């Protein structure tokens, strides 16, 4: 072999081909990219470069070389894949992006692009599992450290470590794996060390039982779907998760426990639940057979089948958005109330009446708007004969978000008005305070946004005077909608 540059060696042994290069690089994405840039600048054909990982190479990050940002996102993930051909694949794609086809990444049918996407996807699934299934055990030494053993499918330790740094910023921790280890000392920088075997990790700690108790308490036998559960939590991860030892027994007891839950169910659990509309499946098939549905109508039918949150079993029906599909104004509330649940329409009860009046005072008619909610099922607690509104949990808001997101995409309003903190949390951080952030037109994602109070909060004011003052402020906020639409129109020109 003959040295041609610091890290590049002409490979005379390989097929006796004098144009073959053995490119050494420090075995991580940044190291590979520094070396790849050298090859790209010299226009080395991908078939002539052999990639050789060499931990002794010390290379600093290079610029993007004009390749699209999307390449780096995909390539960083794919570089963690366990297949040995990943480096040559990355280089081939980089070379073709530079020399042949700048739009290469949009050609999903191209064999190399497809392989790159598959590698990146497989790595991101592995990272997702690592985030979900790493279990730390407490180790008492000079100072307390939390240590975990995890067996990833790919070389994802460095790639995934910043997530754990953010998530467990105040602890000292180590994640040990058979492909390398990551460590965090509670401040400073993450550091990494060689692979170890499982004997280096603690086998258990005093929290083990707590995990099991927690898992038993959140396990709902009535919602058990074994295949879905095993696809989300594949068996290969079980051996390193303390709570997994509970699973076989919980599955075995599920039927008996469900039966006993049904027997113990109080009549109040079914309180006021109105007559359910015809089964959504039938509704969907009948509609599809006779009518051509708009995308929004199709979405509404899909949402009527949704039972992602437990409340779907108790509520009368899904209450989807309503109004013009081309509305400039979208109004987002929290969740349907008692009346909305029974009638199947948003803002059909007392809060809706107040909203209608306030809109009118602000010069807006309900017909100009598309009205919807952050959450599509009524969440309540039975109390005597009443169903008392229960604030939806963040998990419910998150799982319902896909419906709202799609409604926004399809209606494409110029302005979205958020009524109350739950609605605002769907777009802004949960740190939003209505008193602080209401009444200002904000721009994001190419449209205007306005936060204001929820009409139910006005109805809850203690006396008439306070109610009137709150109502006036509400109308004042709604008057800004016109300004928001004007801004949107100006920006569109
Ligand atoms: N409150 C809401 O947030 N939405 C409704 O649909 C009714 C009351």
CSV table of C-alpha atoms and ligand atoms in Angstrom, one decimal:
chain,number,residue,atom,x,y,z
A,1,UNK,CA,0.0,0.0,0.0
A,2,UNK,CA,1.2,3.5,-0.7
A,3,UNK,CA,0.2,6.5,1.5
A,4,UNK,CA,-1.4,9.2,-0.8
A,5,UNK,CA,-2.6,11.6,1.9
A,6,UNK,CA,-2.9,11.5,5.7
A,7,UNK,CA,-5.8,9.0,5.8
A,8,UNK,CA,-5.9,7.8,2.3
A,9,UNK,CA,-3.9,4.8,1.1
A,10,UNK,CA,-3.7,3.6,-2.5
A,11,UNK,CA,-4.8,0.0,-2.3
A,12,UNK,CA,-2.6,-2.0,-4.6
A,13,UNK,CA,-3.5,-5.3,-3.2
A,14,UNK,CA,-7.2,-4.9,-4.1
A,15,UNK,CA,-7.7,-6.5,-7.5
A,16,UNK,CA,-4.4,-5.0,-8.6
A,17,UNK,CA,-6.4,-2.0,-9.5
A,18,UNK,CA,-4.3,1.1,-9.1
A,19,UNK,CA,-7.4,3.3,-8.9
A,20,UNK,CA,-8.7,1.6,-5.8
A,21,UNK,CA,-8.4,3.5,-2.6
A,22,UNK,CA,-8.6,2.4,1.0
A,23,UNK,CA,-10.0,5.3,2.9
A,24,UNK,CA,-9.4,5.3,6.7
A,25,UNK,CA,-11.7,7.3,8.9
A,26,UNK,CA,-12.6,7.6,12.6
A,27,UNK,CA,-15.6,5.3,12.9
A,28,UNK,CA,-18.4,7.7,13.5
A,29,UNK,CA,-20.5,9.9,11.2
A,30,UNK,CA,-18.3,13.1,11.6
A,31,UNK,CA,-15.1,11.1,10.9
A,32,UNK,CA,-16.6,9.5,7.9
A,33,UNK,CA,-17.9,12.8,6.5
A,34,UNK,CA,-14.4,14.4,6.7
A,35,UNK,CA,-13.0,11.5,4.7
A,36,UNK,CA,-15.9,11.4,2.3
A,37,UNK,CA,-15.4,15.1,1.5
A,38,UNK,CA,-11.9,14.5,0.5
A,39,UNK,CA,-13.0,11.7,-1.8
A,40,UNK,CA,-15.8,13.9,-3.2
A,41,UNK,CA,-13.4,16.7,-3.9
A,42,UNK,CA,-11.1,14.3,-5.8
A,43,UNK,CA,-14.1,12.8,-7.5
A,44,UNK,CA,-13.3,9.3,-6.4
A,45,UNK,CA,-15.7,6.9,-8.0
A,46,UNK,CA,-17.8,5.1,-5.3
A,47,UNK,CA,-16.8,1.7,-6.6
A,48,UNK,CA,-13.1,2.5,-6.1
A,49,UNK,CA,-13.2,3.5,-2.4
A,50,UNK,CA,-12.9,0.9,0.4
A,51,UNK,CA,-13.9,2.3,3.7
A,52,UNK,CA,-11.8,1.3,6.7
A,53,UNK,CA,-12.7,2.2,10.2
A,54,UNK,CA,-9.7,3.3,12.2
A,55,UNK,CA,-10.2,4.6,15.7
A,56,UNK,CA,-6.7,6.2,15.6
A,57,UNK,CA,-7.8,8.8,13.0
A,58,UNK,CA,-8.5,12.2,14.6
A,59,UNK,CA,-10.7,14.3,12.4
A,60,UNK,CA,-12.7,17.4,13.0
A,61,UNK,CA,-16.1,18.2,11.4
A,62,UNK,CA,-16.2,19.4,7.8
A,63,UNK,CA,-18.7,21.7,6.1
A,64,UNK,CA,-21.7,20.3,4.3
A,65,UNK,CA,-20.0,20.5,0.8
A,66,UNK,CA,-23.3,21.8,-0.7
A,67,UNK,CA,-25.2,18.6,0.0
A,68,UNK,CA,-28.8,19.0,1.2
A,69,UNK,CA,-29.6,19.0,4.9
A,70,UNK,CA,-31.9,16.1,4.4
A,71,UNK,CA,-29.0,13.9,3.4
A,72,UNK,CA,-27.2,14.6,6.7
A,73,UNK,CA,-30.3,13.8,8.7
A,74,UNK,CA,-30.8,10.5,6.9
A,75,UNK,CA,-27.1,9.7,6.7
A,76,UNK,CA,-26.4,10.3,10.4
A,77,UNK,CA,-29.1,7.8,11.3
A,78,UNK,CA,-28.1,5.3,8.7
A,79,UNK,CA,-24.4,5.5,9.7
A,80,UNK,CA,-25.5,3.8,13.0
A,81,UNK,CA,-26.8,0.7,11.1
A,82,UNK,CA,-25.0,-2.5,11.9
A,83,UNK,CA,-24.5,-3.5,8.2
A,84,UNK,CA,-20.9,-3.2,7.1
A,85,UNK,CA,-21.9,-1.7,3.8
A,86,UNK,CA,-23.3,1.5,5.3
A,87,UNK,CA,-20.2,3.7,4.7
A,88,UNK,CA,-20.0,2.8,1.0
A,89,UNK,CA,-23.7,3.3,0.7
A,90,UNK,CA,-23.5,6.7,2.2
A,91,UNK,CA,-20.6,7.6,-0.1
A,92,UNK,CA,-22.4,6.4,-3.2
A,93,UNK,CA,-25.4,8.5,-2.3
A,94,UNK,CA,-23.3,11.5,-1.5
A,95,UNK,CA,-21.3,11.1,-4.8
A,96,UNK,CA,-24.5,10.8,-6.9
A,97,UNK,CA,-26.1,13.8,-5.1
A,98,UNK,CA,-23.0,15.9,-6.0
A,99,UNK,CA,-22.3,14.6,-9.5
A,100,UNK,CA,-25.4,13.1,-11.0
A,101,UNK,CA,-28.7,14.0,-9.4
A,102,UNK,CA,-29.2,16.7,-6.8
A,103,UNK,CA,-32.8,15.6,-6.4
A,104,UNK,CA,-31.8,12.0,-5.8
A,105,UNK,CA,-33.3,11.8,-2.3
A,106,UNK,CA,-36.8,12.4,-3.7
A,107,UNK,CA,-36.5,9.3,-5.9
A,108,UNK,CA,-37.9,6.9,-3.3
A,109,UNK,CA,-37.8,4.0,-5.9
A,110,UNK,CA,-34.0,4.3,-6.4
A,111,UNK,CA,-32.4,1.2,-4.9
A,112,UNK,CA,-29.7,3.1,-2.9
A,113,UNK,CA,-32.1,5.8,-1.7
A,114,UNK,CA,-34.5,3.0,-0.6
A,115,UNK,CA,-31.7,1.2,1.3
A,116,UNK,CA,-30.6,4.5,2.9
A,117,UNK,CA,-34.2,5.2,4.0
A,118,UNK,CA,-34.6,1.6,5.4
A,119,UNK,CA,-31.3,1.8,7.3
A,120,UNK,CA,-32.4,5.2,8.8
A,121,UNK,CA,-35.8,3.8,9.7
A,122,UNK,CA,-34.5,0.7,11.3
A,123,UNK,CA,-32.1,2.8,13.4
A,124,UNK,CA,-34.8,5.2,14.4
A,125,UNK,CA,-37.0,2.2,15.5
A,126,UNK,CA,-34.0,0.9,17.6
A,127,UNK,CA,-33.5,4.4,19.2
A,128,UNK,CA,-37.3,4.5,20.0
A,129,UNK,CA,-37.0,1.1,21.8
A,130,UNK,CA,-33.9,2.3,23.6
A,131,UNK,CA,-35.7,5.4,24.9
A,132,UNK,CA,-38.6,3.3,26.0
A,133,UNK,CA,-36.9,0.3,27.5
A,134,UNK,CA,-33.7,1.4,29.2
A,135,UNK,CA,-34.1,0.7,32.9
A,136,UNK,CA,-31.6,2.3,35.2
A,137,UNK,CA,-30.6,0.5,38.4
A,138,UNK,CA,-29.2,2.4,41.4
A,139,UNK,CA,-25.6,1.7,42.3
A,140,UNK,CA,-24.2,3.2,45.6
A,141,UNK,CA,-20.5,4.0,45.4
A,142,UNK,CA,-18.6,7.1,46.2
A,143,UNK,CA,-21.6,8.9,44.7
A,144,UNK,CA,-24.8,7.4,43.5
A,145,UNK,CA,-24.9,6.4,39.9
A,146,UNK,CA,-27.7,4.8,37.8
A,147,UNK,CA,-26.5,2.1,35.5
A,148,UNK,CA,-28.5,0.4,32.8
A,149,UNK,CA,-27.9,-2.6,30.5
A,150,UNK,CA,-29.4,-2.4,27.0
A,151,UNK,CA,-28.9,-4.5,23.9
A,152,UNK,CA,-29.5,-2.4,20.8
A,153,UNK,CA,-29.7,-3.9,17.3
A,154,UNK,CA,-27.5,-1.1,15.8
A,155,UNK,CA,-24.6,1.1,16.9
A,156,UNK,CA,-26.9,3.7,18.4
A,157,UNK,CA,-25.3,4.5,21.7
A,158,UNK,CA,-23.7,7.9,20.7
A,159,UNK,CA,-26.6,8.8,18.5
A,160,UNK,CA,-29.2,8.2,21.3
A,161,UNK,CA,-27.1,9.4,24.3
A,162,UNK,CA,-28.1,13.2,24.0
A,163,UNK,CA,-31.7,12.2,24.6
A,164,UNK,CA,-30.8,10.6,27.9
A,165,UNK,CA,-28.6,13.5,28.8
A,166,UNK,CA,-31.6,15.9,28.4
A,167,UNK,CA,-34.0,13.5,30.1
A,168,UNK,CA,-31.9,12.6,33.1
A,169,UNK,CA,-29.8,15.7,33.3
A,170,UNK,CA,-29.5,15.7,37.1
A,171,UNK,CA,-28.4,12.2,37.6
A,172,UNK,CA,-25.0,10.5,37.0
A,173,UNK,CA,-25.7,7.6,34.7
A,174,UNK,CA,-24.1,5.0,32.5
A,175,UNK,CA,-25.8,3.0,29.7
A,176,UNK,CA,-23.8,-0.2,29.1
A,177,UNK,CA,-24.3,-2.1,25.9
A,178,UNK,CA,-22.5,-4.8,23.8
A,179,UNK,CA,-21.6,-2.1,21.2
A,180,UNK,CA,-20.3,0.6,23.4
A,181,UNK,CA,-21.2,2.6,26.5
A,182,UNK,CA,-22.3,6.1,27.3
A,183,UNK,CA,-21.8,8.0,30.5
A,184,UNK,CA,-23.0,11.3,32.0
A,185,UNK,CA,-21.7,12.9,35.2
A,186,UNK,CA,-24.5,15.3,35.8
A,187,UNK,CA,-22.7,18.1,34.0
A,188,UNK,CA,-19.9,18.6,31.5
A,189,UNK,CA,-19.9,16.4,28.4
A,190,UNK,CA,-21.2,13.0,27.6
A,191,UNK,CA,-18.4,10.5,27.3
A,192,UNK,CA,-18.2,7.1,25.7
A,193,UNK,CA,-16.3,3.9,26.3
A,194,UNK,CA,-15.7,0.5,24.8
A,195,UNK,CA,-18.3,-2.2,24.7
A,196,UNK,CA,-18.7,-4.4,27.8
A,197,UNK,CA,-20.7,-7.5,28.6
A,198,UNK,CA,-23.7,-7.8,30.8
A,199,UNK,CA,-21.8,-8.9,33.9
A,200,UNK,CA,-20.7,-5.3,34.3
A,201,UNK,CA,-24.2,-4.1,34.9
A,202,UNK,CA,-26.1,-4.5,38.2
A,203,UNK,CA,-28.7,-7.3,38.1
A,204,UNK,CA,-31.2,-5.5,40.3
A,205,UNK,CA,-31.8,-2.8,42.9
A,206,UNK,CA,-34.3,-1.8,45.5
A,207,UNK,CA,-36.6,-0.2,42.9
A,208,UNK,CA,-37.2,-3.4,41.1
A,209,UNK,CA,-40.4,-4.1,43.0
A,210,UNK,CA,-41.6,-0.6,42.5
A,211,UNK,CA,-41.4,-1.1,38.7
A,212,UNK,CA,-43.4,-4.3,39.0
A,213,UNK,CA,-46.1,-2.7,41.2
A,214,UNK,CA,-46.3,0.2,38.9
A,215,UNK,CA,-46.7,-2.0,35.8
A,216,UNK,CA,-49.4,-4.1,37.5
A,217,UNK,CA,-51.3,-1.0,38.4
A,218,UNK,CA,-51.3,0.5,34.9
A,219,UNK,CA,-52.1,-2.8,33.2
A,220,UNK,CA,-55.7,-2.8,32.0
A,221,UNK,CA,-56.8,-6.4,31.3
A,222,UNK,CA,-59.8,-5.2,29.4
A,223,UNK,CA,-57.6,-3.5,26.8
A,224,UNK,CA,-55.2,-6.3,26.4
A,225,UNK,CA,-54.2,-7.0,22.8
A,226,UNK,CA,-51.3,-9.5,23.0
A,227,UNK,CA,-50.0,-9.1,19.4
A,228,UNK,CA,-50.1,-5.2,19.6
A,229,UNK,CA,-48.3,-5.4,23.0
A,230,UNK,CA,-45.6,-7.7,21.7
A,231,UNK,CA,-45.0,-5.6,18.6
A,232,UNK,CA,-44.6,-2.5,20.8
A,233,UNK,CA,-42.6,-4.3,23.4
A,234,UNK,CA,-40.9,-7.2,21.6
A,235,UNK,CA,-39.9,-10.1,23.8
A,236,UNK,CA,-36.2,-9.7,23.1
A,237,UNK,CA,-36.3,-6.6,25.4
A,238,UNK,CA,-38.1,-8.3,28.2
A,239,UNK,CA,-35.0,-9.9,29.8
A,240,UNK,CA,-33.6,-6.5,30.8
A,241,UNK,CA,-36.9,-5.0,32.1
A,242,UNK,CA,-37.9,-5.7,35.7
A,243,UNK,CA,-41.6,-5.3,35.0
A,244,UNK,CA,-41.6,-7.9,32.2
A,245,UNK,CA,-41.6,-10.8,34.7
A,246,UNK,CA,-45.2,-9.8,35.5
A,247,UNK,CA,-46.5,-10.0,31.9
A,248,UNK,CA,-47.2,-13.7,31.6
A,249,UNK,CA,-49.2,-13.8,34.8
A,250,UNK,CA,-51.1,-10.6,33.9
A,251,UNK,CA,-52.0,-12.1,30.5
A,252,UNK,CA,-53.1,-15.3,32.1
A,253,UNK,CA,-55.4,-13.5,34.6
A,254,UNK,CA,-56.7,-11.0,32.1
A,255,UNK,CA,-59.9,-12.7,31.2
A,256,UNK,CA,-61.0,-13.4,34.7
A,257,UNK,CA,-60.1,-9.9,35.8
A,258,UNK,CA,-62.0,-8.3,32.9
A,259,UNK,CA,-65.1,-10.4,33.8
A,260,UNK,CA,-64.9,-9.3,37.4
A,261,UNK,CA,-64.5,-5.7,36.4
A,262,UNK,CA,-67.7,-6.0,34.3
A,263,UNK,CA,-69.6,-7.5,37.1
A,264,UNK,CA,-68.5,-4.8,39.5
A,265,UNK,CA,-69.2,-2.0,37.1
A,266,UNK,CA,-71.6,0.5,38.8
A,267,UNK,CA,-74.6,1.6,36.8
A,268,UNK,CA,-73.2,5.2,37.1
A,269,UNK,CA,-70.4,4.2,34.7
A,270,UNK,CA,-73.0,4.3,31.9
A,271,UNK,CA,-74.6,7.5,33.1
A,272,UNK,CA,-76.4,9.5,30.5
A,273,UNK,CA,-74.6,8.0,27.7
A,274,UNK,CA,-77.0,8.7,24.9
A,275,UNK,CA,-78.1,6.2,22.3
A,276,UNK,CA,-75.0,5.4,20.3
A,277,UNK,CA,-75.3,6.2,16.6
A,278,UNK,CA,-75.3,3.3,14.2
A,279,UNK,CA,-72.0,1.4,14.3
A,280,UNK,CA,-69.4,3.6,12.6
A,281,UNK,CA,-68.2,0.7,10.4
A,282,UNK,CA,-71.7,0.4,8.9
A,283,UNK,CA,-72.0,4.1,8.6
A,284,UNK,CA,-68.7,4.3,6.9
A,285,UNK,CA,-69.5,1.5,4.4
A,286,UNK,CA,-72.9,2.9,3.7
A,287,UNK,CA,-71.6,6.4,3.1
A,288,UNK,CA,-68.7,5.2,0.9
A,289,UNK,CA,-71.1,3.1,-1.2
A,290,UNK,CA,-73.4,6.0,-2.0
A,291,UNK,CA,-71.5,9.2,-1.7
A,292,UNK,CA,-68.2,10.7,-2.7
A,293,UNK,CA,-66.8,12.1,0.5
A,294,UNK,CA,-64.6,15.1,0.8
A,295,UNK,CA,-61.3,14.4,2.6
A,296,UNK,CA,-62.7,16.2,5.7
A,297,UNK,CA,-65.8,14.0,5.7
A,298,UNK,CA,-63.6,10.9,5.4
A,299,UNK,CA,-61.5,12.1,8.3
A,300,UNK,CA,-64.7,12.6,10.4
A,301,UNK,CA,-65.8,9.0,9.7
A,302,UNK,CA,-62.3,7.7,10.5
A,303,UNK,CA,-62.4,9.7,13.8
A,304,UNK,CA,-65.8,8.2,14.6
A,305,UNK,CA,-64.0,4.8,14.8
A,306,UNK,CA,-61.3,6.0,17.1
A,307,UNK,CA,-61.1,4.3,20.5
A,308,UNK,CA,-57.5,5.4,21.4
A,309,UNK,CA,-58.5,6.7,24.8
A,310,UNK,CA,-60.5,4.8,27.4
A,311,UNK,CA,-63.1,7.5,27.4
A,312,UNK,CA,-64.2,6.4,23.9
A,313,UNK,CA,-66.1,3.6,25.7
A,314,UNK,CA,-68.0,5.9,28.0
A,315,UNK,CA,-68.8,8.8,25.7
A,316,UNK,CA,-71.8,8.6,23.5
A,317,UNK,CA,-69.8,9.4,20.3
A,318,UNK,CA,-66.9,11.1,18.8
A,319,UNK,CA,-67.6,14.8,18.4
A,320,UNK,CA,-65.8,16.0,15.4
A,321,UNK,CA,-65.3,19.5,14.0
A,322,UNK,CA,-68.1,21.3,12.2
A,323,UNK,CA,-68.4,24.2,9.7
A,324,UNK,CA,-67.2,25.4,6.4
A,325,UNK,CA,-64.4,23.3,4.9
A,326,UNK,CA,-63.0,26.6,3.4
A,327,UNK,CA,-63.4,28.7,6.6
A,328,UNK,CA,-60.8,31.4,7.1
A,329,UNK,CA,-61.4,31.1,10.9
A,330,UNK,CA,-60.9,27.9,12.9
A,331,UNK,CA,-61.9,27.9,16.5
A,332,UNK,CA,-60.4,25.3,18.8
A,333,UNK,CA,-62.0,24.4,22.1
A,334,UNK,CA,-61.0,21.9,24.8
A,335,UNK,CA,-63.4,19.0,24.5
A,336,UNK,CA,-67.1,18.3,24.0
A,337,UNK,CA,-69.2,18.8,27.1
A,338,UNK,CA,-72.3,16.9,28.1
A,339,UNK,CA,-74.6,18.4,25.5
A,340,UNK,CA,-72.1,18.2,22.7
A,341,UNK,CA,-71.6,14.5,23.6
A,342,UNK,CA,-75.3,13.8,23.3
A,343,UNK,CA,-75.9,15.9,20.2
A,344,UNK,CA,-72.6,15.0,18.4
A,345,UNK,CA,-71.9,18.6,17.6
A,346,UNK,CA,-69.2,20.9,19.0
A,347,UNK,CA,-70.3,24.0,21.1
A,348,UNK,CA,-73.9,22.9,21.2
A,349,UNK,CA,-74.4,23.7,25.0
A,350,UNK,CA,-74.2,26.7,27.2
A,351,UNK,CA,-70.5,27.6,26.4
A,352,UNK,CA,-71.4,27.3,22.7
A,353,UNK,CA,-74.3,29.8,23.2
A,354,UNK,CA,-72.0,32.3,24.9
A,355,UNK,CA,-69.5,31.8,22.1
A,356,UNK,CA,-72.1,32.4,19.4
A,357,UNK,CA,-73.1,35.7,21.1
A,358,UNK,CA,-69.6,36.9,21.5
A,359,UNK,CA,-68.7,36.1,17.9
A,360,UNK,CA,-71.7,38.0,16.8
A,361,UNK,CA,-70.7,41.0,18.9
A,362,UNK,CA,-67.3,40.8,17.3
A,363,UNK,CA,-68.9,40.9,13.8
A,364,UNK,CA,-68.3,37.2,13.1
A,365,UNK,CA,-71.0,34.7,12.3
A,366,UNK,CA,-70.7,31.0,13.4
A,367,UNK,CA,-71.2,30.0,9.7
A,368,UNK,CA,-67.9,31.8,8.8
A,369,UNK,CA,-66.0,29.5,11.2
A,370,UNK,CA,-64.9,25.9,11.5
A,371,UNK,CA,-65.4,24.9,15.1
A,372,UNK,CA,-63.5,22.0,16.7
A,373,UNK,CA,-61.9,20.7,19.9
A,374,UNK,CA,-58.5,19.6,21.0
A,375,UNK,CA,-60.1,16.3,22.2
A,376,UNK,CA,-62.9,14.6,20.5
A,377,UNK,CA,-64.6,12.6,23.3
A,378,UNK,CA,-66.3,13.9,26.4
A,379,UNK,CA,-64.2,13.1,29.5
A,380,UNK,CA,-66.2,13.1,32.7
A,381,UNK,CA,-66.6,11.7,36.1
A,382,UNK,CA,-69.9,10.4,37.2
A,383,UNK,CA,-71.2,12.1,40.3
A,384,UNK,CA,-74.7,11.1,41.4
A,385,UNK,CA,-76.8,11.6,38.3
A,386,UNK,CA,-74.5,14.0,36.7
A,387,UNK,CA,-71.5,13.7,34.4
A,388,UNK,CA,-68.9,16.2,35.7
A,389,UNK,CA,-66.4,17.6,33.1
A,390,UNK,CA,-62.9,16.2,33.7
A,391,UNK,CA,-59.9,17.9,32.2
A,392,UNK,CA,-58.3,15.7,29.6
A,393,UNK,CA,-54.9,14.4,30.5
A,394,UNK,CA,-51.9,15.4,28.4
A,395,UNK,CA,-51.6,11.9,27.0
A,396,UNK,CA,-55.2,12.1,25.7
A,397,UNK,CA,-54.6,15.5,24.2
A,398,UNK,CA,-51.5,14.1,22.5
A,399,UNK,CA,-53.2,11.0,21.2
A,400,UNK,CA,-56.1,13.1,19.8
A,401,UNK,CA,-53.8,15.6,18.2
A,402,UNK,CA,-53.6,13.7,14.9
A,403,UNK,CA,-57.3,14.6,14.2
A,404,UNK,CA,-56.8,18.2,14.9
A,405,UNK,CA,-53.6,18.4,12.9
A,406,UNK,CA,-55.3,16.9,9.9
A,407,UNK,CA,-58.4,19.2,10.3
A,408,UNK,CA,-56.0,22.2,10.2
A,409,UNK,CA,-54.3,20.9,7.1
A,410,UNK,CA,-57.5,20.3,5.3
A,411,UNK,CA,-59.4,23.4,6.3
A,412,UNK,CA,-56.2,25.5,6.0
A,413,UNK,CA,-57.6,28.5,7.9
A,414,UNK,CA,-56.0,31.9,7.9
A,415,UNK,CA,-56.3,32.2,11.6
A,416,UNK,CA,-56.8,29.7,14.5
A,417,UNK,CA,-58.4,30.9,17.7
A,418,UNK,CA,-57.6,28.8,20.8
A,419,UNK,CA,-60.2,28.9,23.6
A,420,UNK,CA,-58.4,28.2,26.8
A,421,UNK,CA,-55.2,26.6,27.9
A,422,UNK,CA,-55.9,23.1,26.7
A,423,UNK,CA,-56.6,24.3,23.2
A,424,UNK,CA,-53.5,26.6,23.2
A,425,UNK,CA,-51.3,23.7,24.4
A,426,UNK,CA,-52.0,21.9,21.1
A,427,UNK,CA,-49.9,24.6,19.3
A,428,UNK,CA,-47.9,26.3,22.0
A,429,UNK,CA,-46.0,25.0,24.9
A,430,UNK,CA,-48.0,23.9,28.0
A,431,UNK,CA,-46.4,26.9,29.7
A,432,UNK,CA,-48.9,29.2,27.9
A,433,UNK,CA,-50.8,31.3,30.4
A,434,UNK,CA,-54.1,32.7,29.1
A,435,UNK,CA,-53.9,35.8,31.3
A,436,UNK,CA,-50.4,36.6,29.8
A,437,UNK,CA,-50.7,35.4,26.2
A,438,UNK,CA,-54.3,36.2,25.3
A,439,UNK,CA,-55.2,38.9,22.9
A,440,UNK,CA,-52.1,39.0,20.7
A,441,UNK,CA,-52.0,37.9,17.1
A,442,UNK,CA,-49.1,35.5,16.6
A,443,UNK,CA,-47.6,34.1,13.4
A,444,UNK,CA,-46.5,30.5,13.1
A,445,UNK,CA,-46.5,27.8,10.4
A,446,UNK,CA,-47.7,30.3,7.8
A,447,UNK,CA,-50.8,31.3,9.6
A,448,UNK,CA,-52.1,33.6,12.3
A,449,UNK,CA,-52.9,32.4,15.9
A,450,UNK,CA,-54.9,34.0,18.7
A,451,UNK,CA,-55.2,32.7,22.2
A,452,UNK,CA,-58.2,33.8,24.3
A,453,UNK,CA,-60.2,32.6,27.3
A,454,UNK,CA,-62.6,29.6,27.2
A,455,UNK,CA,-66.2,30.6,27.2
A,456,UNK,CA,-66.9,28.2,30.1
A,457,UNK,CA,-64.5,30.1,32.2
A,458,UNK,CA,-66.6,33.2,31.7
A,459,UNK,CA,-69.7,31.2,32.8
A,460,UNK,CA,-67.9,30.2,35.9
A,461,UNK,CA,-67.1,33.7,37.1
A,462,UNK,CA,-68.4,34.3,40.7
A,463,UNK,CA,-70.8,37.2,40.0
A,464,UNK,CA,-72.5,39.1,37.3
A,465,UNK,CA,-70.0,41.9,37.4
A,466,UNK,CA,-67.1,39.6,36.9
A,467,UNK,CA,-68.9,37.7,34.2
A,468,UNK,CA,-69.6,40.9,32.3
A,469,UNK,CA,-66.0,42.0,32.5
A,470,UNK,CA,-64.7,38.6,31.4
A,471,UNK,CA,-67.2,38.6,28.5
A,472,UNK,CA,-66.1,42.1,27.3
A,473,UNK,CA,-62.5,41.0,27.3
A,474,UNK,CA,-63.5,37.9,25.3
A,475,UNK,CA,-65.3,40.0,22.7
A,476,UNK,CA,-62.3,42.3,22.5
A,477,UNK,CA,-60.0,39.4,21.8
A,478,UNK,CA,-62.4,38.1,19.1
A,479,UNK,CA,-62.4,41.5,17.4
A,480,UNK,CA,-58.7,40.9,16.6
A,481,UNK,CA,-59.7,38.1,14.3
A,482,UNK,CA,-60.4,40.5,11.5
A,483,UNK,CA,-56.9,42.0,11.9
A,484,UNK,CA,-55.4,38.5,11.8
A,485,UNK,CA,-57.2,37.6,8.6
A,486,UNK,CA,-56.0,40.9,7.0
A,487,UNK,CA,-52.4,40.0,8.0
A,488,UNK,CA,-52.8,36.6,6.5
A,489,UNK,CA,-54.1,38.1,3.2
A,490,UNK,CA,-51.2,40.6,3.0
A,491,UNK,CA,-48.7,37.8,3.5
A,492,UNK,CA,-50.4,35.7,0.8
A,493,UNK,CA,-50.0,38.5,-1.8
B,1,LIG,N1,-66.4,23.3,25.5
B,1,LIG,C1,-65.5,23.1,24.5
B,1,LIG,O1,-64.3,23.3,24.7
B,1,LIG,N2,-65.9,22.5,23.4
B,1,LIG,C2,-67.2,22.3,23.1
B,1,LIG,O2,-67.5,21.7,22.1
B,1,LIG,C3,-68.1,22.6,24.2
B,1,LIG,C4,-67.7,23.1,25.3
